[in-house]
Coordinates of C-alpha atoms in Angstrom, one line a residue:
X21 CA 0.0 0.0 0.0
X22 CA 2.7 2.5 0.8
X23 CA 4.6 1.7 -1.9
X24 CA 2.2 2.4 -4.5
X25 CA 1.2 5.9 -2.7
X26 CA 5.0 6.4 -2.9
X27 CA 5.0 5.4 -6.3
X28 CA 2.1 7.7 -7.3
X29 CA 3.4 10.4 -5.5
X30 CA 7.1 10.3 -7.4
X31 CA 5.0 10.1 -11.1
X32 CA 2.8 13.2 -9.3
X33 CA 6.3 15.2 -8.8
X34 CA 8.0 13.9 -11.9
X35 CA 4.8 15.1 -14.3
X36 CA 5.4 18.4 -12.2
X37 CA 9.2 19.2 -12.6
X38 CA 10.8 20.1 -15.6
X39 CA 12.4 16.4 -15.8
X40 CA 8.5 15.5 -15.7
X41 CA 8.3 17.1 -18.6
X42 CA 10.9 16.0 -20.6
X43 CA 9.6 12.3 -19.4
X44 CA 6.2 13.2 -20.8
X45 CA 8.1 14.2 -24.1
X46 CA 9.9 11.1 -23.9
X47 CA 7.0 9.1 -23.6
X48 CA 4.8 10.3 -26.4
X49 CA 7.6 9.3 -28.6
X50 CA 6.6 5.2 -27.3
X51 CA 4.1 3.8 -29.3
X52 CA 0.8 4.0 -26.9
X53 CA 0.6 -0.1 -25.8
X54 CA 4.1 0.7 -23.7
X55 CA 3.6 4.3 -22.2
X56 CA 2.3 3.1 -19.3
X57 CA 4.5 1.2 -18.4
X58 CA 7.7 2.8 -19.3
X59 CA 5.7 5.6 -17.5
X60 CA 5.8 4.0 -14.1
X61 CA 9.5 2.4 -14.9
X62 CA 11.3 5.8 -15.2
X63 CA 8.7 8.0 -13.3
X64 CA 10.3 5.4 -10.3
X65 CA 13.6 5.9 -11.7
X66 CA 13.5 9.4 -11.5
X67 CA 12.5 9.4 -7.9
X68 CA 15.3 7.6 -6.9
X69 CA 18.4 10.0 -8.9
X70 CA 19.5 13.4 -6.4
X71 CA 21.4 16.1 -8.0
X72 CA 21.0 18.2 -10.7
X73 CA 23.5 17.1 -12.6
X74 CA 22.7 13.8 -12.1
X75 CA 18.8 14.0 -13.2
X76 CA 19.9 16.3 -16.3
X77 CA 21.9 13.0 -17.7
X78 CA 19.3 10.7 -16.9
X79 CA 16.9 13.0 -18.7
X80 CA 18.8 12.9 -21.7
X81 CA 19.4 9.1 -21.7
X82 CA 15.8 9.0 -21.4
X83 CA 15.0 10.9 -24.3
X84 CA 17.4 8.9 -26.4
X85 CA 16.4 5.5 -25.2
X86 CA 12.5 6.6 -26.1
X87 CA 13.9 7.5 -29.6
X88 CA 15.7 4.3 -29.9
X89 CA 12.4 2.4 -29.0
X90 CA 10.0 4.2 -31.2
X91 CA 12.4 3.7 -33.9
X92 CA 12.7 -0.2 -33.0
X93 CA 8.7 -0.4 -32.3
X94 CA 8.1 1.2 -35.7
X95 CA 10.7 -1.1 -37.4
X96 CA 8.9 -3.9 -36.4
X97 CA 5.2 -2.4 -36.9
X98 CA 3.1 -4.5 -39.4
X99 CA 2.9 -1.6 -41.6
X100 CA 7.0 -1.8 -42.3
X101 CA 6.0 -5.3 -42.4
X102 CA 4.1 -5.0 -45.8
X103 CA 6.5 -2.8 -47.0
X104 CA 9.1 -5.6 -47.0

């Protein structure tokens, strides 16, 4: 119970800071079937990184990683599919 309030409360405070909204950014890159749960994955990340410095780099491994995985999810989409 208190770890899903805790949870919560971190993606509360991450959609709220300005990492929060490079997160959102991030994740409306994902295709929609995996934005939840990446959601919850690096909203709990994000809770758990102190510093600046520190959140700054994860933001931008972030961004890249959801670029990596749109660009992987739309790779393997059945629309690229028929156009093999």
């Amino acid at each position: 119970m208190w770890e899903e309030y805790h949870r919560r409360r971190a993606a509360s405070e991450a959609r709220q800071s300005s990492a929060g909204r490079l997160l959102t950014g991030a994740l409306q890159r994902l295709p929609a079937g995996q934005r939840e749960r990446f959601a919850e994955e690096w909203a709990a990340d994000l809770a758990e990184i102190h510093g600046r410095f520190a959140r700054f780099r994860w933001q931008l491994g972030i961004r890249l990683t959801a670029r990596r995985l749109a660009r992987t999810a739309a790779a393997h989409s059945p629309a690229a599919a028929r156009e093999r």
